[in-house]
PDB file of C-alpha atoms and ligand atoms in Angstrom:
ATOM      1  CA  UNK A  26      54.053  49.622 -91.667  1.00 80.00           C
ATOM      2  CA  UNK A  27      57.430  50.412 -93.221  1.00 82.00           C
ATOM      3  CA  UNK A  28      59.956  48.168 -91.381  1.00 83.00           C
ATOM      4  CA  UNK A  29      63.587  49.241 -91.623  1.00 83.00           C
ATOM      5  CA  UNK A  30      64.347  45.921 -89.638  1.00 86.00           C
ATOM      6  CA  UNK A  31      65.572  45.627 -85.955  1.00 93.00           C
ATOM      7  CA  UNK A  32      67.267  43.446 -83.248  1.00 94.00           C
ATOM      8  CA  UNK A  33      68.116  40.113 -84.697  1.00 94.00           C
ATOM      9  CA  UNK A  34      69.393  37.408 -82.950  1.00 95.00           C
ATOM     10  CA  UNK A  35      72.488  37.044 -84.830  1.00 94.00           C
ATOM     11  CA  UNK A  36      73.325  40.831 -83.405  1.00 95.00           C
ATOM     12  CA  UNK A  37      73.197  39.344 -80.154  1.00 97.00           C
ATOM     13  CA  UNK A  38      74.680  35.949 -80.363  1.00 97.00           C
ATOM     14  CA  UNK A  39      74.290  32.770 -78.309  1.00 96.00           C
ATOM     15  CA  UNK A  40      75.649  34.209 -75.474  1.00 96.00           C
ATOM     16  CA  UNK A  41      73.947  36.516 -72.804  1.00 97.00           C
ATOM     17  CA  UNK A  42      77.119  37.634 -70.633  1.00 97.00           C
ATOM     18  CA  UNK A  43      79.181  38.465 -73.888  1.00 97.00           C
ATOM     19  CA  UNK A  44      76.119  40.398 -75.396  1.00 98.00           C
ATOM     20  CA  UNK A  45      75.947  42.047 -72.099  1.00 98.00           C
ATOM     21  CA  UNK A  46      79.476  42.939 -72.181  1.00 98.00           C
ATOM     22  CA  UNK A  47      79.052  44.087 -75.869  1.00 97.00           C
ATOM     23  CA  UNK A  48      76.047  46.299 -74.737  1.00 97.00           C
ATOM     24  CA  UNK A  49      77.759  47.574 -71.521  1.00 97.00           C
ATOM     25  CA  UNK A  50      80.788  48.780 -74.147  1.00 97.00           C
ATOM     26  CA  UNK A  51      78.775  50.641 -76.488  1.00 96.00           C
ATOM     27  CA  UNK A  52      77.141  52.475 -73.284  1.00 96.00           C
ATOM     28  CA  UNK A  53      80.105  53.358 -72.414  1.00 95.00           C
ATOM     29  CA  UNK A  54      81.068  54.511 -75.588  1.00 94.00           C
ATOM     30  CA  UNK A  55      77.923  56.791 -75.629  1.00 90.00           C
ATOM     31  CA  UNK A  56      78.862  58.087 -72.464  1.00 84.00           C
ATOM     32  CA  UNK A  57      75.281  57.385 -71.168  1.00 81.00           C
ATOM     33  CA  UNK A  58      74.884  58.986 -67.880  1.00 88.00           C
ATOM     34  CA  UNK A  59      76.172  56.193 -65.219  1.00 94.00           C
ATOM     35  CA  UNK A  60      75.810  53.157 -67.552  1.00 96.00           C
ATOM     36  CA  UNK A  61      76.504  50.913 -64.710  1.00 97.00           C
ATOM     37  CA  UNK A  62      73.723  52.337 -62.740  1.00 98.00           C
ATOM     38  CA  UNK A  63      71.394  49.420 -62.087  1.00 98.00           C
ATOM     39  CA  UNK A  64      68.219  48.929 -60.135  1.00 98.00           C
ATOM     40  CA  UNK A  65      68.064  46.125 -58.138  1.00 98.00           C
ATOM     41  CA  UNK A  66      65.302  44.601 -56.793  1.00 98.00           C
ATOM     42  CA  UNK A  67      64.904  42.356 -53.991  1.00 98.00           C
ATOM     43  CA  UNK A  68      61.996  41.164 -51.906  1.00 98.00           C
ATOM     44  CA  UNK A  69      61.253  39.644 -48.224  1.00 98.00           C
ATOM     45  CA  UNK A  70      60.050  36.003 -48.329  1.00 97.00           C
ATOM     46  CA  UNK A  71      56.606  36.734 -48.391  1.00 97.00           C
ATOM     47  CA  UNK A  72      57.085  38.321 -51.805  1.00 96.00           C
ATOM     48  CA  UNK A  73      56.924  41.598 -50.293  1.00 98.00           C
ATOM     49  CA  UNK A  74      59.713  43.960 -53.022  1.00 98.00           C
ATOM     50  CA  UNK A  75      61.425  46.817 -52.619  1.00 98.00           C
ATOM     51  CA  UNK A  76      63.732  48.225 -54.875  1.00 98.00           C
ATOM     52  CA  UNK A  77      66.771  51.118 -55.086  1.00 98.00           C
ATOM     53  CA  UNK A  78      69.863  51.738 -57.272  1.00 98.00           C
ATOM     54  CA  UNK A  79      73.045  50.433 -57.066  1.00 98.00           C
ATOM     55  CA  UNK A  80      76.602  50.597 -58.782  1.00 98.00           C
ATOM     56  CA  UNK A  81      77.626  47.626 -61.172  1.00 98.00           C
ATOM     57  CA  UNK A  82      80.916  47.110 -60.111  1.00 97.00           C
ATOM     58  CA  UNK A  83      81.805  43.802 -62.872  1.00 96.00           C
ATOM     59  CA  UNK A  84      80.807  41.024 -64.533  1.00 97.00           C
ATOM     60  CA  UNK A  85      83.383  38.658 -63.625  1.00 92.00           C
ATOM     61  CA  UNK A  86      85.060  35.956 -65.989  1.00 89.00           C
ATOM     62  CA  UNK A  87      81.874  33.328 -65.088  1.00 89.00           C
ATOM     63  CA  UNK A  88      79.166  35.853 -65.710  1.00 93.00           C
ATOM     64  CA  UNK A  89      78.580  36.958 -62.222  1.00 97.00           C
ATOM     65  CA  UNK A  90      77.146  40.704 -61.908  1.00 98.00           C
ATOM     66  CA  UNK A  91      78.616  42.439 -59.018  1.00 98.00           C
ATOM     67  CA  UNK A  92      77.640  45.433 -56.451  1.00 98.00           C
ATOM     68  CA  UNK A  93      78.381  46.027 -52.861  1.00 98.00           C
ATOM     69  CA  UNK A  94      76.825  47.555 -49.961  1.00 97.00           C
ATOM     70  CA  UNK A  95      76.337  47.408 -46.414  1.00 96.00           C
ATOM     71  CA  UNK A  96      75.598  43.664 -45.062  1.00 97.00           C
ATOM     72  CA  UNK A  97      73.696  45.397 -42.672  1.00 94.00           C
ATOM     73  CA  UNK A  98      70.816  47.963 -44.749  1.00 96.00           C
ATOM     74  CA  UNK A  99      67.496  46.491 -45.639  1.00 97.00           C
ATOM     75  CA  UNK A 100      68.797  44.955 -49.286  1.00 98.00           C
ATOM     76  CA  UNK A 101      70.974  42.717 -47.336  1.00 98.00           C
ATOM     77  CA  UNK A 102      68.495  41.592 -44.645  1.00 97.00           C
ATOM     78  CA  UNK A 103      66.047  40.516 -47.604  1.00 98.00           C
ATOM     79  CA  UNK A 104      69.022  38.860 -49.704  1.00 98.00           C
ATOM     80  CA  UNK A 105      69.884  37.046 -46.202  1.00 98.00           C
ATOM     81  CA  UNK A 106      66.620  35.562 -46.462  1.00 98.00           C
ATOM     82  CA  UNK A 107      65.571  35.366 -49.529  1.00 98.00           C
ATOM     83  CA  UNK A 108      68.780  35.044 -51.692  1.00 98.00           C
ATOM     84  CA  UNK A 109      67.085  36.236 -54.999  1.00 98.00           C
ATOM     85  CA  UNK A 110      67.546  39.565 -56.838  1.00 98.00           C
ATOM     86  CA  UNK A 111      66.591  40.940 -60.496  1.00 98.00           C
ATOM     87  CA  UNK A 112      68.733  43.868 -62.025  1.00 98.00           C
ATOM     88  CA  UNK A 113      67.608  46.381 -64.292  1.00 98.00           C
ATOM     89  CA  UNK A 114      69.618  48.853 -66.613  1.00 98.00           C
ATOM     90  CA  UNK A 115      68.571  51.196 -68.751  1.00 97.00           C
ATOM     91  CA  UNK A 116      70.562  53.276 -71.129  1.00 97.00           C
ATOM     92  CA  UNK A 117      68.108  56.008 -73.029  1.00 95.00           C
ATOM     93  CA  UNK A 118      70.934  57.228 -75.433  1.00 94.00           C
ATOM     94  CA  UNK A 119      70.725  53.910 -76.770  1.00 96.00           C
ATOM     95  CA  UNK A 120      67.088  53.242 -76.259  1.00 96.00           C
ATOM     96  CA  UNK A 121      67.997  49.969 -74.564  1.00 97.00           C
ATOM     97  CA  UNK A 122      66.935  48.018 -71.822  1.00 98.00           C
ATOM     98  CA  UNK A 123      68.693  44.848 -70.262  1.00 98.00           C
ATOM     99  CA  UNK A 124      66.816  42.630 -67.166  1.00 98.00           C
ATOM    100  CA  UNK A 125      68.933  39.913 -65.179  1.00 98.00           C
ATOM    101  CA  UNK A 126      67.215  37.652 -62.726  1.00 98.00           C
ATOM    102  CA  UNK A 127      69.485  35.262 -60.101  1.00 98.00           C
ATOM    103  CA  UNK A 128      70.609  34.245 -57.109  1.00 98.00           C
ATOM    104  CA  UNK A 129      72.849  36.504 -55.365  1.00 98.00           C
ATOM    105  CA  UNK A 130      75.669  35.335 -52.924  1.00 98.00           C
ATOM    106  CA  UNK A 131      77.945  36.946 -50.886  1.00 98.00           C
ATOM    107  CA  UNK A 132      81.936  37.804 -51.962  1.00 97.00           C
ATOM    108  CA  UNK A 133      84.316  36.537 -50.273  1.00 97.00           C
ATOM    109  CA  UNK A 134      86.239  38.114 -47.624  1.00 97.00           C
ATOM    110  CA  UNK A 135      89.090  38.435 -49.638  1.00 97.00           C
ATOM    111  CA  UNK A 136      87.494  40.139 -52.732  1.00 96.00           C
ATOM    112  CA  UNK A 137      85.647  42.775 -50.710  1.00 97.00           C
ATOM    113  CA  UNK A 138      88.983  43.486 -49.146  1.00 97.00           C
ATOM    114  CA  UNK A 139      90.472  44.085 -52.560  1.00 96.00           C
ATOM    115  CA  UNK A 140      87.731  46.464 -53.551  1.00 96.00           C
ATOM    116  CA  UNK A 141      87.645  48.144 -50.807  1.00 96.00           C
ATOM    117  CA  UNK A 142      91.252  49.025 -50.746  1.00 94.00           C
ATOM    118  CA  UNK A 143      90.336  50.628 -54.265  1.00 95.00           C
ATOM    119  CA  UNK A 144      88.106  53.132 -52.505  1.00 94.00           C
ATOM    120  CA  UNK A 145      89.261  56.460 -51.524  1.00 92.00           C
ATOM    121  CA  UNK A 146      90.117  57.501 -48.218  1.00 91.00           C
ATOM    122  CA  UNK A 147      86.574  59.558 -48.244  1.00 93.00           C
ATOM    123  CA  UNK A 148      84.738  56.914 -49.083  1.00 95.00           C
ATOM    124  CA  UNK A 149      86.189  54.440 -47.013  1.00 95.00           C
ATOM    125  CA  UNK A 150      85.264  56.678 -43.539  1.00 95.00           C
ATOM    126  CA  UNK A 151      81.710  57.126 -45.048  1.00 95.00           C
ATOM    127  CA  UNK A 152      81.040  53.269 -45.379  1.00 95.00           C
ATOM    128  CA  UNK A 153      82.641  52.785 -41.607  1.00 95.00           C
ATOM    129  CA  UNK A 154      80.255  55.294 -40.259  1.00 95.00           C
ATOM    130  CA  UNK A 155      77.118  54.684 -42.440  1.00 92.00           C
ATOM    131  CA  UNK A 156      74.802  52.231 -40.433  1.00 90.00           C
ATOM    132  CA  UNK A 157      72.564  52.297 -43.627  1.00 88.00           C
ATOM    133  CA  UNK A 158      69.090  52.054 -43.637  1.00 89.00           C
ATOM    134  CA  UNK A 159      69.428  52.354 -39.948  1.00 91.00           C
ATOM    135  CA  UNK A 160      67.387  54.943 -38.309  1.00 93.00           C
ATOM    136  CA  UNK A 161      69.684  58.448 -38.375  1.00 90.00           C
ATOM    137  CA  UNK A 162      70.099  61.303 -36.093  1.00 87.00           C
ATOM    138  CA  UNK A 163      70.559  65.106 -37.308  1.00 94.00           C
ATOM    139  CA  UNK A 164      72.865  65.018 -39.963  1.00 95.00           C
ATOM    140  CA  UNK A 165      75.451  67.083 -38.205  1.00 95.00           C
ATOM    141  CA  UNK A 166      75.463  64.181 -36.104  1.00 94.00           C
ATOM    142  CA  UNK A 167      76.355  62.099 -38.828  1.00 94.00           C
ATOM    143  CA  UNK A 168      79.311  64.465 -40.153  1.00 96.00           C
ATOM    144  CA  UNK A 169      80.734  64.345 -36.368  1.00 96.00           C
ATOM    145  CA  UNK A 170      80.677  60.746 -36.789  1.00 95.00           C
ATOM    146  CA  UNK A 171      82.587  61.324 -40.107  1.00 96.00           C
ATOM    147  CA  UNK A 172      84.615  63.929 -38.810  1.00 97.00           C
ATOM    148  CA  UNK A 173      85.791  62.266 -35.538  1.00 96.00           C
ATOM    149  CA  UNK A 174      87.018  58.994 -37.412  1.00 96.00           C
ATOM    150  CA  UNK A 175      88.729  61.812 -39.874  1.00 95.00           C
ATOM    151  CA  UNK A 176      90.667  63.061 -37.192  1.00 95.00           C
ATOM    152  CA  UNK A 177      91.779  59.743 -35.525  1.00 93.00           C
ATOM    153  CA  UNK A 178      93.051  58.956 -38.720  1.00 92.00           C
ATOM    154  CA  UNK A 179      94.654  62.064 -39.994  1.00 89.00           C
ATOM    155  CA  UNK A 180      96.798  62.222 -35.918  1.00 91.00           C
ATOM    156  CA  UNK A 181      98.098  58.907 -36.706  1.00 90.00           C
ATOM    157  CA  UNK A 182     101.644  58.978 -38.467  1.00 89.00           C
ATOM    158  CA  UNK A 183     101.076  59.011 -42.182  1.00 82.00           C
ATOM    159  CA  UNK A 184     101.647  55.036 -43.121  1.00 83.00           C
ATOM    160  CA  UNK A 185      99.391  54.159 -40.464  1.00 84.00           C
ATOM    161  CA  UNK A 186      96.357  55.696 -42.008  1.00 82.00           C
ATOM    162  CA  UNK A 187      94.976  52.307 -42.556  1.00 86.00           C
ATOM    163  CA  UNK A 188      91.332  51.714 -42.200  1.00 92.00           C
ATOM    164  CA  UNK A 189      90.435  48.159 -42.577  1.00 93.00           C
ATOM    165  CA  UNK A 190      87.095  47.337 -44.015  1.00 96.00           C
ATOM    166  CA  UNK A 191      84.076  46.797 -41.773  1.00 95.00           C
ATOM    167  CA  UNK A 192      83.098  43.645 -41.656  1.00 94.00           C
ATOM    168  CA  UNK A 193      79.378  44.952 -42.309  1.00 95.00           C
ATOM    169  CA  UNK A 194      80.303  46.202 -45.591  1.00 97.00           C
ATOM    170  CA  UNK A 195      80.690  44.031 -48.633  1.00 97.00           C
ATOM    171  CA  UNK A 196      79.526  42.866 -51.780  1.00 98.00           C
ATOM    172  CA  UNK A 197      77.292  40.452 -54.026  1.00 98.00           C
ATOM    173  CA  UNK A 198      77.217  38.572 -56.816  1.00 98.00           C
ATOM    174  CA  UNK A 199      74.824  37.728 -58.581  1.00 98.00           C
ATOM    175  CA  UNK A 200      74.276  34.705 -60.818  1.00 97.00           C
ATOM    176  CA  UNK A 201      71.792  35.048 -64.239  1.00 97.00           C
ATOM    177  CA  UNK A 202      69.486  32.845 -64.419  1.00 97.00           C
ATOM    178  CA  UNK A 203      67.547  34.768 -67.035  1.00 98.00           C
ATOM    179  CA  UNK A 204      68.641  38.170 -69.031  1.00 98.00           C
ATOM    180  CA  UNK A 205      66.514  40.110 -71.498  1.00 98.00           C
ATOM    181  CA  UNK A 206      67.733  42.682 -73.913  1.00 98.00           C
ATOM    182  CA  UNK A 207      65.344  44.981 -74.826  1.00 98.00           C
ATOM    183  CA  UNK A 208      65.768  47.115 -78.318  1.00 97.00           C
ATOM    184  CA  UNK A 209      63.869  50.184 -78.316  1.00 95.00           C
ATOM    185  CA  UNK A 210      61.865  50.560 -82.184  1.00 94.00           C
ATOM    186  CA  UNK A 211      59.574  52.688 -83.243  1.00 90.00           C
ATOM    187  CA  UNK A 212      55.991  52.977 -82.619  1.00 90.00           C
ATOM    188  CA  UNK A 213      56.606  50.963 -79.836  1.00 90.00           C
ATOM    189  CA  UNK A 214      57.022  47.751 -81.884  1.00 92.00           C
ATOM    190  CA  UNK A 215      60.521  46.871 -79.483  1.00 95.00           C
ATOM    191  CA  UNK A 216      62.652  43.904 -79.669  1.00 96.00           C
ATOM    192  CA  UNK A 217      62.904  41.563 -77.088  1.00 98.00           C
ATOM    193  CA  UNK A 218      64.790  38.629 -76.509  1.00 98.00           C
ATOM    194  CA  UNK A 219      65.114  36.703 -73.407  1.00 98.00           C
ATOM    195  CA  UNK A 220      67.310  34.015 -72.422  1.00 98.00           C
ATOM    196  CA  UNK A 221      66.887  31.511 -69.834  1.00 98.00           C
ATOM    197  CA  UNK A 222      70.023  28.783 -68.310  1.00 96.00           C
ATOM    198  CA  UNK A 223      68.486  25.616 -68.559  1.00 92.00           C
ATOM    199  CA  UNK A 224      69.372  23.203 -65.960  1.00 85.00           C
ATOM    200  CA  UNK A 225      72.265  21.791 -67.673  1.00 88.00           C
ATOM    201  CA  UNK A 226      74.166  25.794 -67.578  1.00 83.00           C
ATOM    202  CA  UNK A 227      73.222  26.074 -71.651  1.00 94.00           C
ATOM    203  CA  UNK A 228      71.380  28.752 -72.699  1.00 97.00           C
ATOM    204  CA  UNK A 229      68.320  28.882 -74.017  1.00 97.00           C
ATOM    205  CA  UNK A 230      66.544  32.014 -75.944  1.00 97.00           C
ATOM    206  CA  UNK A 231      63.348  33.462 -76.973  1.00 97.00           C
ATOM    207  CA  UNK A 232      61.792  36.547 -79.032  1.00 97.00           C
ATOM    208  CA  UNK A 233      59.005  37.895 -76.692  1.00 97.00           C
ATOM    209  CA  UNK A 234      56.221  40.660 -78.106  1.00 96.00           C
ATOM    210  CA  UNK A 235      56.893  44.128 -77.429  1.00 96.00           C
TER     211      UNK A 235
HETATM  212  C1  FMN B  29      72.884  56.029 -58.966  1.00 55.75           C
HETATM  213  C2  FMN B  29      72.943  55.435 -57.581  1.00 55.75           C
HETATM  214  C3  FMN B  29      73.925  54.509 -57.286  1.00 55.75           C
HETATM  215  C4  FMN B  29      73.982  53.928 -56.019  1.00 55.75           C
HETATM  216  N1  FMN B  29      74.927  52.969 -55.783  1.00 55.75           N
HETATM  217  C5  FMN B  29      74.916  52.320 -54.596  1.00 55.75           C
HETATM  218  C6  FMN B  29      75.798  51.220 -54.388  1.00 55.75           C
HETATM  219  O1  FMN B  29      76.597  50.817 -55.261  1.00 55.75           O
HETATM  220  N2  FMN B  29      75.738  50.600 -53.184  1.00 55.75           N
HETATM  221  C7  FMN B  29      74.862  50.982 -52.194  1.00 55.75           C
HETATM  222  O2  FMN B  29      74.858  50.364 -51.131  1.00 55.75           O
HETATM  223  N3  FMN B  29      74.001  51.988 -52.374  1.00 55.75           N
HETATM  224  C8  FMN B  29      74.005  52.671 -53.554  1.00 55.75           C
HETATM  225  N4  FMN B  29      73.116  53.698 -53.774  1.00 55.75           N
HETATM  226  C9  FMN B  29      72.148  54.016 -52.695  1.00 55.75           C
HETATM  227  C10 FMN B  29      70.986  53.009 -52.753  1.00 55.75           C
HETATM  228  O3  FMN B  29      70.093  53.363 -53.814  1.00 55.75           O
HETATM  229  C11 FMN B  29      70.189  52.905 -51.435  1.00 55.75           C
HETATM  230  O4  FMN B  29      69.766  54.182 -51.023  1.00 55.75           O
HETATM  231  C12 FMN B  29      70.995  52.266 -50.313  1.00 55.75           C
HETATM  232  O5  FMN B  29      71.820  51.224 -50.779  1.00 55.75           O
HETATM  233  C13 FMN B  29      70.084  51.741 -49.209  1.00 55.75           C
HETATM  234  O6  FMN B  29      69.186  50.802 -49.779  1.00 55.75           O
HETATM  235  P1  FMN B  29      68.391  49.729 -48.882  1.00 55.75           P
HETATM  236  O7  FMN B  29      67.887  50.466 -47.657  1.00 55.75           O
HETATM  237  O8  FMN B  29      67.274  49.242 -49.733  1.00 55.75           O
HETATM  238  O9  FMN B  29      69.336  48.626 -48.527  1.00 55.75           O
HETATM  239  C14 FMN B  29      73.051  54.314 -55.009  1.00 55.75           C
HETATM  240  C15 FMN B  29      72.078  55.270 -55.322  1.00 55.75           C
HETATM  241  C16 FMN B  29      72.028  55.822 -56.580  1.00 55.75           C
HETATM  242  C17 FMN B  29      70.957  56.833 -56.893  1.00 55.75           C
END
C-alpha cells in the first residue's frame, strides 16, 4: 500500500484541550456546517443511553466543554443521576472525528445568568415556555404560550422588558476524562489517538487501530 503518511502525534501535541481548540479552529475555518454541533450522550443508572444533539457553547480556560439546556428534559434527569456524559463531533469537510468522555456538573447560577442574558429576546421566551421533553399539547397551544408571555412583555414600558432566566434552564460542563481524535485516511486505514487523564490530572496517550 502506498502510504503518503498521516496523523502523527507531534501534529497533535501533548495536550488534548489545545488540540481540540486547534481542531475546533480549522472547522471553523472550513465553515463546516455547525462545527460546534455535538452529540451527547448520556444514560440512566442502569446503563440504559439515550442520545441527541446539542450546541457547544466553550471550552473554558480549564478544559471544561460546555452546553446548556433545560434542568428539567430527560438529559438532565439522567445527568442528575448519573453525572456522566460522552460528546461526539464530527466535521466531514475535514474527515475528522473527536470523542470526549467526563463527568458533567452543573454551572453556576451566575454563569447561566451571563449566557442567558446573551440570548435574544426570542429565544429567551422560547426557553421560559419550553417544558422540554415534557409531554406537549397542539402546537398552537404552544405558540399561545409563546405569544401570551410576548405580549406581557412587549405592554410593559420598554426598559422593563426584562425576563430573568428560569431557574429550570441552565447549563453543563463537562470535564474530559478521555478525548480521541480521529483522522479520516484512506481505505479506511484512520488515525486514532486517544488520551486518557491519569489520576494525577497528566495526560496520557495512545495510537488505537482504525
Ligand atoms: C443541531 C442541534 C443543536 C441542538 N442544540 C441544543 C442545545 O444546545 N440545547 C438543547 O437543550 N437542545 C438542543 N437541541 C435539541 C436536542 O437535540 C433535544 O431535542 C433536546 O435537548 C431534548 O433532549 P432530551 O429530551 O434528551 O433532554 C439541538 C438539536 C439539534 C439538531
Amino acid at each position: 500500500m502506498k502510504d503518503k503518511g498521516g496523523l502523527e502525534l507531534d501534529d497533535l501535541g501533548p495536550d488534548p484541550i489545545a488540540a481540540f481548540r486547534t481542531w475546533f479552529d480549522r472547522a471553523l475555518k472550513k465553515k463546516a456546517a455547525m462545527p460546534e454541533s455535538m452529540a451527547l450522550a448520556t444514560a440512566t443508572p442502569g446503563g440504559v443511553p439515550s442520545n441527541r444533539f446539542v450546541l457547544l457553547k466553550g471550552v473554558d480556560e480549564a478544559g471544561g466543554f460546555t452546553f446548556f439546556t433545560n434542568y428539567e428534559s430527560r438529559k438532565a434527569a439522567e445527568l442528575a443521576e448519573n453525572p456522566h456524559a460522552a460528546l461526539a463531533f464530527h466535521w466531514p469537510a475535514l474527515e475528522r472525528q473527536v470523542r470526549v468522555e467526563g463527568a458533567v456538573t452543573r454551572l453556576a447560577a451566575a454563569d447561566n445568568d451571563a449566557y442567558w442574558a446573551t440570548r435574544s429576546l426570542a429565544s429567551r421566551i422560547a426557553a421560559t415556555v419550553s417544558r422540554q421533553s415534557g409531554h406537549a399539547p397542539e402546537r398552537a397551544e404552544m405558540i399561545a404560550a409563546y405569544e401570551k408571555l410576548e405580549l406581557a412583555l412587549i405592554a410593559r414600558p420598554a426598559g422593563e422588558r426584562e425576563l430573568r432566566r428560569p431557574a429550570g434552564w441552565g447549563g453543563y460542563r463537562l470535564w474530559p476524562q478521555a478525548i480521541e481524535f480521529w483522522q479520516g485516511q484512506p481505505h479506511r486505514f484512520h488515525d486514532r489517538f486517544r488520551y486518557e487523564r491519569a489520576v494525577h490530572g497528566a495526560w496520557t496517550v495512545a495510537r488505537l487501530w482504525p
